[in-house]
PDB file of C-alpha atoms in Angstrom:
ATOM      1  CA  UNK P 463      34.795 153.031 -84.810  1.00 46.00           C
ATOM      2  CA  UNK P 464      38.141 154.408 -84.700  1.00 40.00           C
ATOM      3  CA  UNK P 465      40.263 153.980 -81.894  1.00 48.00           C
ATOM      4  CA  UNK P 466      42.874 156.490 -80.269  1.00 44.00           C
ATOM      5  CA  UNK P 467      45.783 156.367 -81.247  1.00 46.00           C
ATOM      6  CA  UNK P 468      48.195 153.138 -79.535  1.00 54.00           C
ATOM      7  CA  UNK P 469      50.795 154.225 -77.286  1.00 50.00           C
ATOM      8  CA  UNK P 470      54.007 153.570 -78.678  1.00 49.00           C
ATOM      9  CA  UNK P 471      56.553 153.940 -81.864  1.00 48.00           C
ATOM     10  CA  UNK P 472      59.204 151.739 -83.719  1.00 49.00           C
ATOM     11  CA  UNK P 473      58.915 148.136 -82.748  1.00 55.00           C
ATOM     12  CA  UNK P 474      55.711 147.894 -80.035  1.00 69.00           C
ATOM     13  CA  UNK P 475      52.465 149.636 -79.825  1.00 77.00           C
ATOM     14  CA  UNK P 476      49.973 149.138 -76.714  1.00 79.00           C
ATOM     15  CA  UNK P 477      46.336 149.090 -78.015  1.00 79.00           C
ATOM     16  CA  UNK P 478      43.555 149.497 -74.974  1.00 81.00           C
ATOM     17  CA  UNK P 479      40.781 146.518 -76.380  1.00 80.00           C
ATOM     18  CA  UNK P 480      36.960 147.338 -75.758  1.00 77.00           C
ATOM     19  CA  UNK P 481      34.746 145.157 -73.712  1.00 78.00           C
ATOM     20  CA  UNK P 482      33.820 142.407 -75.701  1.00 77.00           C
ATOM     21  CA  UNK P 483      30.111 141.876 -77.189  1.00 76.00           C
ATOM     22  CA  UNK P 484      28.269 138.564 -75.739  1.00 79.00           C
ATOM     23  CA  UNK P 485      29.289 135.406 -77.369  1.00 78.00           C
ATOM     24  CA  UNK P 486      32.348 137.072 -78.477  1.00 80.00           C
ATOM     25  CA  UNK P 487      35.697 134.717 -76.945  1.00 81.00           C
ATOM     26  CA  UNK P 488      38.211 135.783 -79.165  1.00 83.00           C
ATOM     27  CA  UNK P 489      40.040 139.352 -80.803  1.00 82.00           C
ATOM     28  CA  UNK P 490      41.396 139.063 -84.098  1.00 84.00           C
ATOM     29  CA  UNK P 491      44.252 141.829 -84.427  1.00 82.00           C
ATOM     30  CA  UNK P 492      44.860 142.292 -88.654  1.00 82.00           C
ATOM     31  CA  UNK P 493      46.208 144.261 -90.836  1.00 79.00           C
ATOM     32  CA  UNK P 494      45.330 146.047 -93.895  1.00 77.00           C
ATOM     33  CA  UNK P 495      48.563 145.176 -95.652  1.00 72.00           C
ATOM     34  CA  UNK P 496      50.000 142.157 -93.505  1.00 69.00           C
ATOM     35  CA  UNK P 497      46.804 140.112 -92.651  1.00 75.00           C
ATOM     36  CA  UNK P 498      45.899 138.656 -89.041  1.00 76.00           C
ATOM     37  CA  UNK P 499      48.575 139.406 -86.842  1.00 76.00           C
ATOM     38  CA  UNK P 500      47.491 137.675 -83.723  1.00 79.00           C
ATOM     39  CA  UNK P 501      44.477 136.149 -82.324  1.00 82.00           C
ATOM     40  CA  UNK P 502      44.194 136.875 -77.841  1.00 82.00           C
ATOM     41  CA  UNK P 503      40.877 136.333 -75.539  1.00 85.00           C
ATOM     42  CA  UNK P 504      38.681 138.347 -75.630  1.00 82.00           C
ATOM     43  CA  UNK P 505      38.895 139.095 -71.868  1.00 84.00           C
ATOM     44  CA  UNK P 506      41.770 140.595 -72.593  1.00 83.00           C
ATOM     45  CA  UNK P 507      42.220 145.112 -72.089  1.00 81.00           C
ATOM     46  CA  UNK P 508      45.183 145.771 -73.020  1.00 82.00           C
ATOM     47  CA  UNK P 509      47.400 144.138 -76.002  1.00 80.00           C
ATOM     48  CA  UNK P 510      50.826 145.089 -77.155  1.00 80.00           C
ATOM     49  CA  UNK P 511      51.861 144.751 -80.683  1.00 76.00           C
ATOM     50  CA  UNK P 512      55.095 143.217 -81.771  1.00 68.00           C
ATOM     51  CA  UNK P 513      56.080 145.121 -84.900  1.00 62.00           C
ATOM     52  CA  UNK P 514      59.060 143.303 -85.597  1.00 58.00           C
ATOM     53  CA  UNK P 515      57.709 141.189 -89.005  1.00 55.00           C
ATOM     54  CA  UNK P 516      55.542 144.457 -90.263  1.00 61.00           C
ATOM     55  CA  UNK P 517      56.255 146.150 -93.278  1.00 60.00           C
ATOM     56  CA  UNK P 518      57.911 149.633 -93.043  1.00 60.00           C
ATOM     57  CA  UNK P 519      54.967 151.656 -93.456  1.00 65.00           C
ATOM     58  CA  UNK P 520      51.473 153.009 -92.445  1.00 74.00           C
ATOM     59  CA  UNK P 521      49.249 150.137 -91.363  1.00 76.00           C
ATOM     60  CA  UNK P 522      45.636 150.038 -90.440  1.00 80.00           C
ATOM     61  CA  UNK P 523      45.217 148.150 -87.388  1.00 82.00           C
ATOM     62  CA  UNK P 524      42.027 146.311 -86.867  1.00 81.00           C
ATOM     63  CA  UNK P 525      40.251 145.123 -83.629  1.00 82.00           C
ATOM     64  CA  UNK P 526      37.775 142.483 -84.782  1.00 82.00           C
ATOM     65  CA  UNK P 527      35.677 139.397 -83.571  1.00 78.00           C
ATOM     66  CA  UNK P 528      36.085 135.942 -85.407  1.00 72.00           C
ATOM     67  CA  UNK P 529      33.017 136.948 -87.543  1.00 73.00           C
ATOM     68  CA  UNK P 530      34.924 139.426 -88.966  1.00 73.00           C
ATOM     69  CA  UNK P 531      32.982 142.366 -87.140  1.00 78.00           C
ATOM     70  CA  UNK P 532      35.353 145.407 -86.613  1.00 79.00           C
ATOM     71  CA  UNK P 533      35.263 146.789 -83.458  1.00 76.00           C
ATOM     72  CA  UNK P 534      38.126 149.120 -83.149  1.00 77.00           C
ATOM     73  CA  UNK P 535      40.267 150.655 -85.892  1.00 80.00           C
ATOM     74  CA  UNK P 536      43.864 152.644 -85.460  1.00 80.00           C
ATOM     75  CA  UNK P 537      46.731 153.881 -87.861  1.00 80.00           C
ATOM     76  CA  UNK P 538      50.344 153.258 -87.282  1.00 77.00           C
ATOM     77  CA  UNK P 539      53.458 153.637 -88.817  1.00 72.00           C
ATOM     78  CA  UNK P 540      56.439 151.510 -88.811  1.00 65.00           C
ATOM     79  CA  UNK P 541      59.716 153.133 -88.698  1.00 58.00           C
ATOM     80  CA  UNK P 542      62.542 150.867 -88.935  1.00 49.00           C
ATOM     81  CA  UNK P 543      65.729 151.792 -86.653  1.00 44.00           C
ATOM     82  CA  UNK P 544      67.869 149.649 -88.182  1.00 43.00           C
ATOM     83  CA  UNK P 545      69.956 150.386 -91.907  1.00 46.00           C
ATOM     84  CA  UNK P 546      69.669 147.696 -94.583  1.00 49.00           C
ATOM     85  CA  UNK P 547      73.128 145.192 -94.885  1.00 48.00           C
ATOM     86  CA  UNK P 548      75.754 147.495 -97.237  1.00 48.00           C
ATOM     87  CA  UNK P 549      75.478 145.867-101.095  1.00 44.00           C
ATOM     88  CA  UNK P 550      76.470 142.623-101.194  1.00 41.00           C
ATOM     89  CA  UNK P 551      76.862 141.577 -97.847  1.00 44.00           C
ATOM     90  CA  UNK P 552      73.416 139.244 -97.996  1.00 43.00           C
ATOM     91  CA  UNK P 553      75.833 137.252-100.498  1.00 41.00           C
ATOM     92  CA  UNK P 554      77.726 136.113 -97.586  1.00 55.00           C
ATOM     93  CA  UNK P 555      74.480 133.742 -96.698  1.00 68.00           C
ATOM     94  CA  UNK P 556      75.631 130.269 -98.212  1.00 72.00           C
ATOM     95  CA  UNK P 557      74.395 126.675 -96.973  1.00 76.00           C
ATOM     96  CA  UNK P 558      76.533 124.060 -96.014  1.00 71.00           C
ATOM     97  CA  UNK P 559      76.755 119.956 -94.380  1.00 70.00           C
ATOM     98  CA  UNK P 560      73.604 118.960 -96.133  1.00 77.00           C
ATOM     99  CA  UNK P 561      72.692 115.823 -95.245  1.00 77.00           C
ATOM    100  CA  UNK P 562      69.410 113.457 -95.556  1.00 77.00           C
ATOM    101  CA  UNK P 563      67.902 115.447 -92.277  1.00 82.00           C
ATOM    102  CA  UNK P 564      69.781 118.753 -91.464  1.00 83.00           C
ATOM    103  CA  UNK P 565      71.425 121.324 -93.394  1.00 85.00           C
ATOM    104  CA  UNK P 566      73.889 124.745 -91.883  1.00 84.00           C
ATOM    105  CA  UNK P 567      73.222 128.262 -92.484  1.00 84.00           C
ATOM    106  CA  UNK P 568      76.276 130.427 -92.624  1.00 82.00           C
ATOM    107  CA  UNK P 569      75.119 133.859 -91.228  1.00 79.00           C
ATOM    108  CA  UNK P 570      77.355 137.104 -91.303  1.00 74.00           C
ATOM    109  CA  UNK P 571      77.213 139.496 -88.207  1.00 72.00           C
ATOM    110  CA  UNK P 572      75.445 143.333 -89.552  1.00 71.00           C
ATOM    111  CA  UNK P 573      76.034 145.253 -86.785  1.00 66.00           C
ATOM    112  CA  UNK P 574      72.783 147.047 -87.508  1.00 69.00           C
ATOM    113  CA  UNK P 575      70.786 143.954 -87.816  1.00 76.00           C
ATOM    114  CA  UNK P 576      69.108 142.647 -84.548  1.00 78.00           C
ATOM    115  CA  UNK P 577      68.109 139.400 -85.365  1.00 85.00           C
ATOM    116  CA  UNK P 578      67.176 136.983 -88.030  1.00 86.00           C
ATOM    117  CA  UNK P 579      63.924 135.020 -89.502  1.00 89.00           C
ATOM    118  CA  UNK P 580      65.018 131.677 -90.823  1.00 90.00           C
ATOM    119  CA  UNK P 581      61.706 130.464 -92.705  1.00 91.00           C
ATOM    120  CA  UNK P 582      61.770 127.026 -94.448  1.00 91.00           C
ATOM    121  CA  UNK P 583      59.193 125.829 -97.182  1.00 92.00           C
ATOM    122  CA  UNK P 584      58.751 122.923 -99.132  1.00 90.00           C
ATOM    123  CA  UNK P 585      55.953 122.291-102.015  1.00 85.00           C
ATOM    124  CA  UNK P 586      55.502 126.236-101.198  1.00 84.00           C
ATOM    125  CA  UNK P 587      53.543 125.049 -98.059  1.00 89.00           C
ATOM    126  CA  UNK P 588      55.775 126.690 -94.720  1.00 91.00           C
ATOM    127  CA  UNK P 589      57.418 124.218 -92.685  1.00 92.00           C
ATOM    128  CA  UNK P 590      59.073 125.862 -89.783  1.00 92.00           C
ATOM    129  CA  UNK P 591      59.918 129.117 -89.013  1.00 92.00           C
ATOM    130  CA  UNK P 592      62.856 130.063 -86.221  1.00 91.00           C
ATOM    131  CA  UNK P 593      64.155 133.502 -85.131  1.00 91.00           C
ATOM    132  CA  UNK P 594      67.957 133.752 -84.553  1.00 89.00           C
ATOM    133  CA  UNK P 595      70.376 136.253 -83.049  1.00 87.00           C
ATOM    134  CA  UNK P 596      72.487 138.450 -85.611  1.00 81.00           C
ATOM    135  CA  UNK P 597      75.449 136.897 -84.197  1.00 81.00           C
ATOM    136  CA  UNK P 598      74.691 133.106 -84.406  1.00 82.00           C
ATOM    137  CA  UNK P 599      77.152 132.542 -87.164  1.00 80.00           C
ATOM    138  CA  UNK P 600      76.232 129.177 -88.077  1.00 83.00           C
ATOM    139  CA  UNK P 601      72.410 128.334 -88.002  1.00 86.00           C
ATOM    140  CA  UNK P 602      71.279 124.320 -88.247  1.00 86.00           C
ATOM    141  CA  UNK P 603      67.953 123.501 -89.867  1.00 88.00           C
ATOM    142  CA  UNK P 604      66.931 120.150 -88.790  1.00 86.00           C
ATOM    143  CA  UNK P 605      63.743 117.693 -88.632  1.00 86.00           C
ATOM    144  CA  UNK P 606      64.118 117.906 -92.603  1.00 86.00           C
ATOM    145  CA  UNK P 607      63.040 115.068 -94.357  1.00 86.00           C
ATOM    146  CA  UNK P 608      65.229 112.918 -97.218  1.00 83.00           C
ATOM    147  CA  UNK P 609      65.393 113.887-100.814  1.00 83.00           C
ATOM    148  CA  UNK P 610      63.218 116.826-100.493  1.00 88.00           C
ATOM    149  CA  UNK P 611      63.515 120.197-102.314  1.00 90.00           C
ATOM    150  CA  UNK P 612      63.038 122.998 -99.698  1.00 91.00           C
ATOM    151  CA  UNK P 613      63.603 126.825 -99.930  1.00 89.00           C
ATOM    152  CA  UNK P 614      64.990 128.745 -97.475  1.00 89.00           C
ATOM    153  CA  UNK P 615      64.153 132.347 -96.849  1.00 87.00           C
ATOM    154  CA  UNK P 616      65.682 134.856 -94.566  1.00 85.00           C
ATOM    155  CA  UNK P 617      64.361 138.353 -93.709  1.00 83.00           C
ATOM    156  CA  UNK P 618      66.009 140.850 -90.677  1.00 81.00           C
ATOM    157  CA  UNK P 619      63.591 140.697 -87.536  1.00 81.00           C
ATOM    158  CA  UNK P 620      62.617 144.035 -88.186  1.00 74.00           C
ATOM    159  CA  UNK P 621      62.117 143.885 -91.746  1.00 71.00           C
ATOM    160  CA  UNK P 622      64.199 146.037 -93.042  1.00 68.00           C
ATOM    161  CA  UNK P 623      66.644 143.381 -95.103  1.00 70.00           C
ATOM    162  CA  UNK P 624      65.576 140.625 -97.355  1.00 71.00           C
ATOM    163  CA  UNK P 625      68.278 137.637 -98.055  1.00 74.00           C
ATOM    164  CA  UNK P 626      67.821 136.137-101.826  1.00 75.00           C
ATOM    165  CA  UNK P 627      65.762 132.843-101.145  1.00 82.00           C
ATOM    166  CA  UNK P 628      68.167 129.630-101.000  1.00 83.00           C
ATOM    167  CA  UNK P 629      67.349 126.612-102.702  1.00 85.00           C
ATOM    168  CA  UNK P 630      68.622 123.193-101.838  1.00 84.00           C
ATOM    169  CA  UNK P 631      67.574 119.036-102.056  1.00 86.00           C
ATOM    170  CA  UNK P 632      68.431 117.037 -98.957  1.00 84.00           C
ATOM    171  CA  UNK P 633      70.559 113.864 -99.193  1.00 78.00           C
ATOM    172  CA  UNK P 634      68.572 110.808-100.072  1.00 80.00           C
ATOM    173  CA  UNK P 635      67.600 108.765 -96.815  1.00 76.00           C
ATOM    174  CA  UNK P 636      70.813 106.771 -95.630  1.00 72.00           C
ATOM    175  CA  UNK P 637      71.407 103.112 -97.012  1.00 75.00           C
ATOM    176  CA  UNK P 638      72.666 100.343 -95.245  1.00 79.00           C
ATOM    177  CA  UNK P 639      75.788  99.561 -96.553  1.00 80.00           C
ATOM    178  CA  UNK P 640      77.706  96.469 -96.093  1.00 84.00           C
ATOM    179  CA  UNK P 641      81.902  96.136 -95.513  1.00 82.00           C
ATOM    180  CA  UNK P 642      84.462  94.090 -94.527  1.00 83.00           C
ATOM    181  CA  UNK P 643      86.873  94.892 -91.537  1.00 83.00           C
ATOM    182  CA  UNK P 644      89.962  96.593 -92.980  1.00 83.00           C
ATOM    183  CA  UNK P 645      87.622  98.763 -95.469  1.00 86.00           C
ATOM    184  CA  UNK P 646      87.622 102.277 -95.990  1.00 86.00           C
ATOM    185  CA  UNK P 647      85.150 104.730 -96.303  1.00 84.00           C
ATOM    186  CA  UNK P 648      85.032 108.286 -98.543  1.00 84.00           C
ATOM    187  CA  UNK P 649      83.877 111.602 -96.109  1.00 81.00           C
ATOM    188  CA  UNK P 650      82.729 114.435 -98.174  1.00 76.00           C
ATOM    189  CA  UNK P 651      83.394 117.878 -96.966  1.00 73.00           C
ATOM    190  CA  UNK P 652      82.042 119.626 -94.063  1.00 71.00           C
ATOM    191  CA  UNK P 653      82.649 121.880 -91.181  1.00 70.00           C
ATOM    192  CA  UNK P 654      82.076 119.891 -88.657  1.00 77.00           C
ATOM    193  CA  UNK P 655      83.851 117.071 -86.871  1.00 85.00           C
ATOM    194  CA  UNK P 656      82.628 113.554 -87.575  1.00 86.00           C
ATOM    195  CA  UNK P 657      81.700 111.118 -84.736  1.00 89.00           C
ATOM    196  CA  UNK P 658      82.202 107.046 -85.249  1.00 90.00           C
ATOM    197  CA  UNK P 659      79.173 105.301 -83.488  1.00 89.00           C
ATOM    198  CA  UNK P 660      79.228 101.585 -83.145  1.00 88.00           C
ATOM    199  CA  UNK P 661      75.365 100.028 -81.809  1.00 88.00           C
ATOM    200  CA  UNK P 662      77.184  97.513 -79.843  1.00 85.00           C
ATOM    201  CA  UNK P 663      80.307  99.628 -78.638  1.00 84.00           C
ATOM    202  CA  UNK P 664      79.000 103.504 -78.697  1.00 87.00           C
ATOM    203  CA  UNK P 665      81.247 106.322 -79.781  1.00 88.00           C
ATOM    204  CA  UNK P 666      84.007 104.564 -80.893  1.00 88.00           C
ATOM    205  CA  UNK P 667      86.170 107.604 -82.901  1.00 88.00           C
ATOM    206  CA  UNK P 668      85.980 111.022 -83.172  1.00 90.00           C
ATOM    207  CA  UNK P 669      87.662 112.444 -86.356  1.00 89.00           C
ATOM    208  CA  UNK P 670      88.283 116.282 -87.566  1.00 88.00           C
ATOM    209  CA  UNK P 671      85.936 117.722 -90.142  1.00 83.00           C
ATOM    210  CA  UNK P 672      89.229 117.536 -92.636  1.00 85.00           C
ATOM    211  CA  UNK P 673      88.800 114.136 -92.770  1.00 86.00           C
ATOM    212  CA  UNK P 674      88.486 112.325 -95.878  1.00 85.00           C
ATOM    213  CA  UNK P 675      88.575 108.800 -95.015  1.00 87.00           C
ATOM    214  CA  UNK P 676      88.019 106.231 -92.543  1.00 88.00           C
ATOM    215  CA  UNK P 677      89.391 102.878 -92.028  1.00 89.00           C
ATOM    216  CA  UNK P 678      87.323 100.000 -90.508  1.00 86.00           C
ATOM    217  CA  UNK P 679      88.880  98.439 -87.590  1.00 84.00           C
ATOM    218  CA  UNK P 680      90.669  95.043 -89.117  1.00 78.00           C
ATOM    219  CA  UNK P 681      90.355  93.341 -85.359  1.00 75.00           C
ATOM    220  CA  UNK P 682      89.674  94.237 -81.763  1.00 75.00           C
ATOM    221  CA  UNK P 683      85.928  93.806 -81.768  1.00 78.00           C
ATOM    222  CA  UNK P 684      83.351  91.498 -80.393  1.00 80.00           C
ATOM    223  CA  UNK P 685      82.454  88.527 -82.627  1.00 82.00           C
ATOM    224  CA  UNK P 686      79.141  89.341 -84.735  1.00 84.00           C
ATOM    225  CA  UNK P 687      77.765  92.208 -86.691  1.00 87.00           C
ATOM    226  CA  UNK P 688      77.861  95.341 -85.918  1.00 87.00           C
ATOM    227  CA  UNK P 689      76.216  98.732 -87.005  1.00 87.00           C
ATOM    228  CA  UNK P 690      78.257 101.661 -87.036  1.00 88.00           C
ATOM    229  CA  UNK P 691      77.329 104.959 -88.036  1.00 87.00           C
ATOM    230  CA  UNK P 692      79.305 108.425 -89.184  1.00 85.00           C
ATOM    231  CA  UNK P 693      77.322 111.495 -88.037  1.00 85.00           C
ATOM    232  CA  UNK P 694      78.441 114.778 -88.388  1.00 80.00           C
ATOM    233  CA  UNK P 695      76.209 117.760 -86.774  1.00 71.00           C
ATOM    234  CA  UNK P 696      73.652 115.390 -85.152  1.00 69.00           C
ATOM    235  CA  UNK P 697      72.741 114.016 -88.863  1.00 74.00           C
ATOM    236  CA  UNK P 698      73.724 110.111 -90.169  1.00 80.00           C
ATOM    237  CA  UNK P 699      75.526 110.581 -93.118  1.00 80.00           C
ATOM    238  CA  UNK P 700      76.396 106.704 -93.873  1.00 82.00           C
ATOM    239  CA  UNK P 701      75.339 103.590 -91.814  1.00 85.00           C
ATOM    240  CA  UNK P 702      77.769 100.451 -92.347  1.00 87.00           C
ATOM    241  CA  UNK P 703      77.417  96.845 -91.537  1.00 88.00           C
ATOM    242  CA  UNK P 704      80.259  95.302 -90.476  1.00 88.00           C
ATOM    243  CA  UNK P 705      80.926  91.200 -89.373  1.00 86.00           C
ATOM    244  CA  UNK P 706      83.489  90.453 -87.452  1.00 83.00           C
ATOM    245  CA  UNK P 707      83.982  86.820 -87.464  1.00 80.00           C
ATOM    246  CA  UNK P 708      86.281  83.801 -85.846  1.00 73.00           C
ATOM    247  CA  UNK P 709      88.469  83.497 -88.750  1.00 64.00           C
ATOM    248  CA  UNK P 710      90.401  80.859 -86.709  1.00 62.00           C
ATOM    249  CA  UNK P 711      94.051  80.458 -85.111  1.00 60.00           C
ATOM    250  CA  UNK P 712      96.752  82.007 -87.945  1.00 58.00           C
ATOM    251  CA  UNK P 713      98.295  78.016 -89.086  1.00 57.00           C
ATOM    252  CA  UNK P 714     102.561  78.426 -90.167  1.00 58.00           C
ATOM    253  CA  UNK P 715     103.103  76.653 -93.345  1.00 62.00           C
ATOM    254  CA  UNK P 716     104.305  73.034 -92.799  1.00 62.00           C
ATOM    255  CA  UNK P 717     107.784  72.929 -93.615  1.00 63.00           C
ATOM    256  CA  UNK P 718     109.376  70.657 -95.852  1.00 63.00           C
ATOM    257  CA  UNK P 719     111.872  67.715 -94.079  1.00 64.00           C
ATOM    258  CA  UNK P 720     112.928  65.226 -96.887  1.00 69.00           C
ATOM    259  CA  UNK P 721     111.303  64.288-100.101  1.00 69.00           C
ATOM    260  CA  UNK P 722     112.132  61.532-102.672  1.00 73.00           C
ATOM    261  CA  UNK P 723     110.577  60.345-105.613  1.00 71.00           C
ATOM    262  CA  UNK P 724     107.508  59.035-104.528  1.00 74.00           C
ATOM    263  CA  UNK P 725     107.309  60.741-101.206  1.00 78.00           C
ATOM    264  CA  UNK P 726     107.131  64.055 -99.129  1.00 76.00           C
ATOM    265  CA  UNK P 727     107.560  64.013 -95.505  1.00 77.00           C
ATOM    266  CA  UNK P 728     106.279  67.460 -93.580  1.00 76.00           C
ATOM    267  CA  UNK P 729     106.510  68.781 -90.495  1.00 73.00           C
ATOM    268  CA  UNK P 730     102.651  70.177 -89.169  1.00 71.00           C
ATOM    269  CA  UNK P 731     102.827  72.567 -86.234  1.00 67.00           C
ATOM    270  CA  UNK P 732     100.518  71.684 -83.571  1.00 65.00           C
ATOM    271  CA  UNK P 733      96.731  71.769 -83.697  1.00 61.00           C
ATOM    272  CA  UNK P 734      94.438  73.389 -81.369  1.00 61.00           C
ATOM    273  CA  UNK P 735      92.084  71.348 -79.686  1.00 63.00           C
ATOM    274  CA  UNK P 736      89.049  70.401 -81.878  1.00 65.00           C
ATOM    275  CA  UNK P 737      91.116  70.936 -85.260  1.00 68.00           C
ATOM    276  CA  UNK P 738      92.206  68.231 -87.903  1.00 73.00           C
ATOM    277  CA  UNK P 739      94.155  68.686 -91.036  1.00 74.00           C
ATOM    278  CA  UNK P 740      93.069  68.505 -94.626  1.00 75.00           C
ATOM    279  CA  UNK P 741      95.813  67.212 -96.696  1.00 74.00           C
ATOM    280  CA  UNK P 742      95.389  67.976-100.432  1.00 73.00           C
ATOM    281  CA  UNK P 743      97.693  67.305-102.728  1.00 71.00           C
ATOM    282  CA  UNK P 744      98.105  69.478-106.316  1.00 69.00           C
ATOM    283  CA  UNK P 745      98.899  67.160-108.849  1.00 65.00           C
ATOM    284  CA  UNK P 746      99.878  70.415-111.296  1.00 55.00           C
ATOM    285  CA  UNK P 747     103.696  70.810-111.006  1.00 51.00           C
TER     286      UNK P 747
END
């Protein structure tokens, strides 16, 4: 049967549901051009309908039970009241900080967009979908996985503006890598600030996201290896193992006091305790 008409115009329409048939537990709300909408209990009399993801348009809106019997039919039309982004501006959408797990999302403010749907696929199967506000200016997509191909497609909450889809492959999965104290390490580029994590010491250094570099401690740490990490924006972009060791007291050079033809005399500084010396003569010169 058809229904009257929901209350209602723009974004949200109020649909009174009929008593529901024995048996019957669920309502399935579709439509004609966008598919199920929403599934609610059956007990329920009164539903109101988010328009936000519709297509600008005249939709048929169907009341039906999971069987796929119609109960209830009504017509509505969407009217956006929001204008499309001028030409050009969705160009200012741009990806940035990729790493293994997380990747930004540069957003421009439209003053006549509301709010944005961040959808992210991979193998064309949907992996997460997030609303954001129009202002957010920088977006993060996390809980990514290493290595992977994923597109990234944003749409205005109400519809109305469509953002080219973005395409990008996620850092392969950190390695281990192992250096020496005193050893430096590349930083590629990024807008945000890098923080130095040690397992044994915590946050050890915090450096600007124009940093290019960073130097290994030579000295100053506890004996033993350690695992330190650079993360930028929550995500690990390179994981070093470093050993410190007891390299020993720093020895003078034994200094010459008379030599003659046969013979070198030398004058050793004094051991510590537990030490001998080696004394190896090079027959070269």
């Amino acid at each position: 049967q058809t229904q009257a008409p929901p209350s209602g115009s723009g974004r949200t329409f109020q649909f009174d549901l009929p008593q529901a048939p024995p048996g019957v537990q669920n309502w399935v709300i579709k439509s004609d051009i966008d598919g199920i909408l929403d599934t609610v209990d059956a007990s329920t009399r009164q539903y109101t309908l988010q328009t936000g993801r519709l297509s600008v348009g005249s939709h048929s809106i169907s009341i039906e039970t999971g069987s796929g019997l119609v109960l209830g039919r009504s017509t509505i039309t969407i009217q956006g009241d929001a204008t499309p982004p001028p030409p050009g501006q969705s160009l200012q959408f741009r990806v940035d900080g990729t790493t293994s797990t997380s990747t930004d999302i540069h957003i421009p403010n439209v003053p006549s967009i509301s709010g944005w749907t961040v959808t992210v696929s991979s193998g064309g199967r949907q992996v997460q979908s997030t609303d954001v506000a129009a202002d957010v200016g920088t977006f993060t997509v996390s809980n990514l996985e290493p290595n992977t191909a994923y597109s990234i497609d944003i749409s205005s909450t109400d519809g109305l503006a469509t953002i080219p889809t973005i395409s990008l492959r996620t850092q392969p999965e950190v390695q281990t890598v192992h250096l020496s104290p005193g050893s430096s390490v590349a930083l590629p580029q990024g807008q945000h600030t890098w923080t130095v994590r040690s397992d044994r010491a915590g946050i050890i250094a915090t450096l600007p996201a124009s940093a290019r570099s960073y130097t290994i401690e030579q000295s100053g740490r506890p004996l033993g290896i350690h695992l330190i990490t650079l993360e930028r924006n929550g995500g690990v972009v390179a994981r070093l193992q470093v050993e410190y060791k007891d390299l020993g007291p720093a020895w003078p050079q034994p200094n010459p006091v008379s030599a003659t033809e046969n013979e070198v005399w030398l004058r050793l500084p004094a051991a510590r305790a537990g030490y001998t010396y080696d004394v190896v003569r090079d027959n070269g010169d």
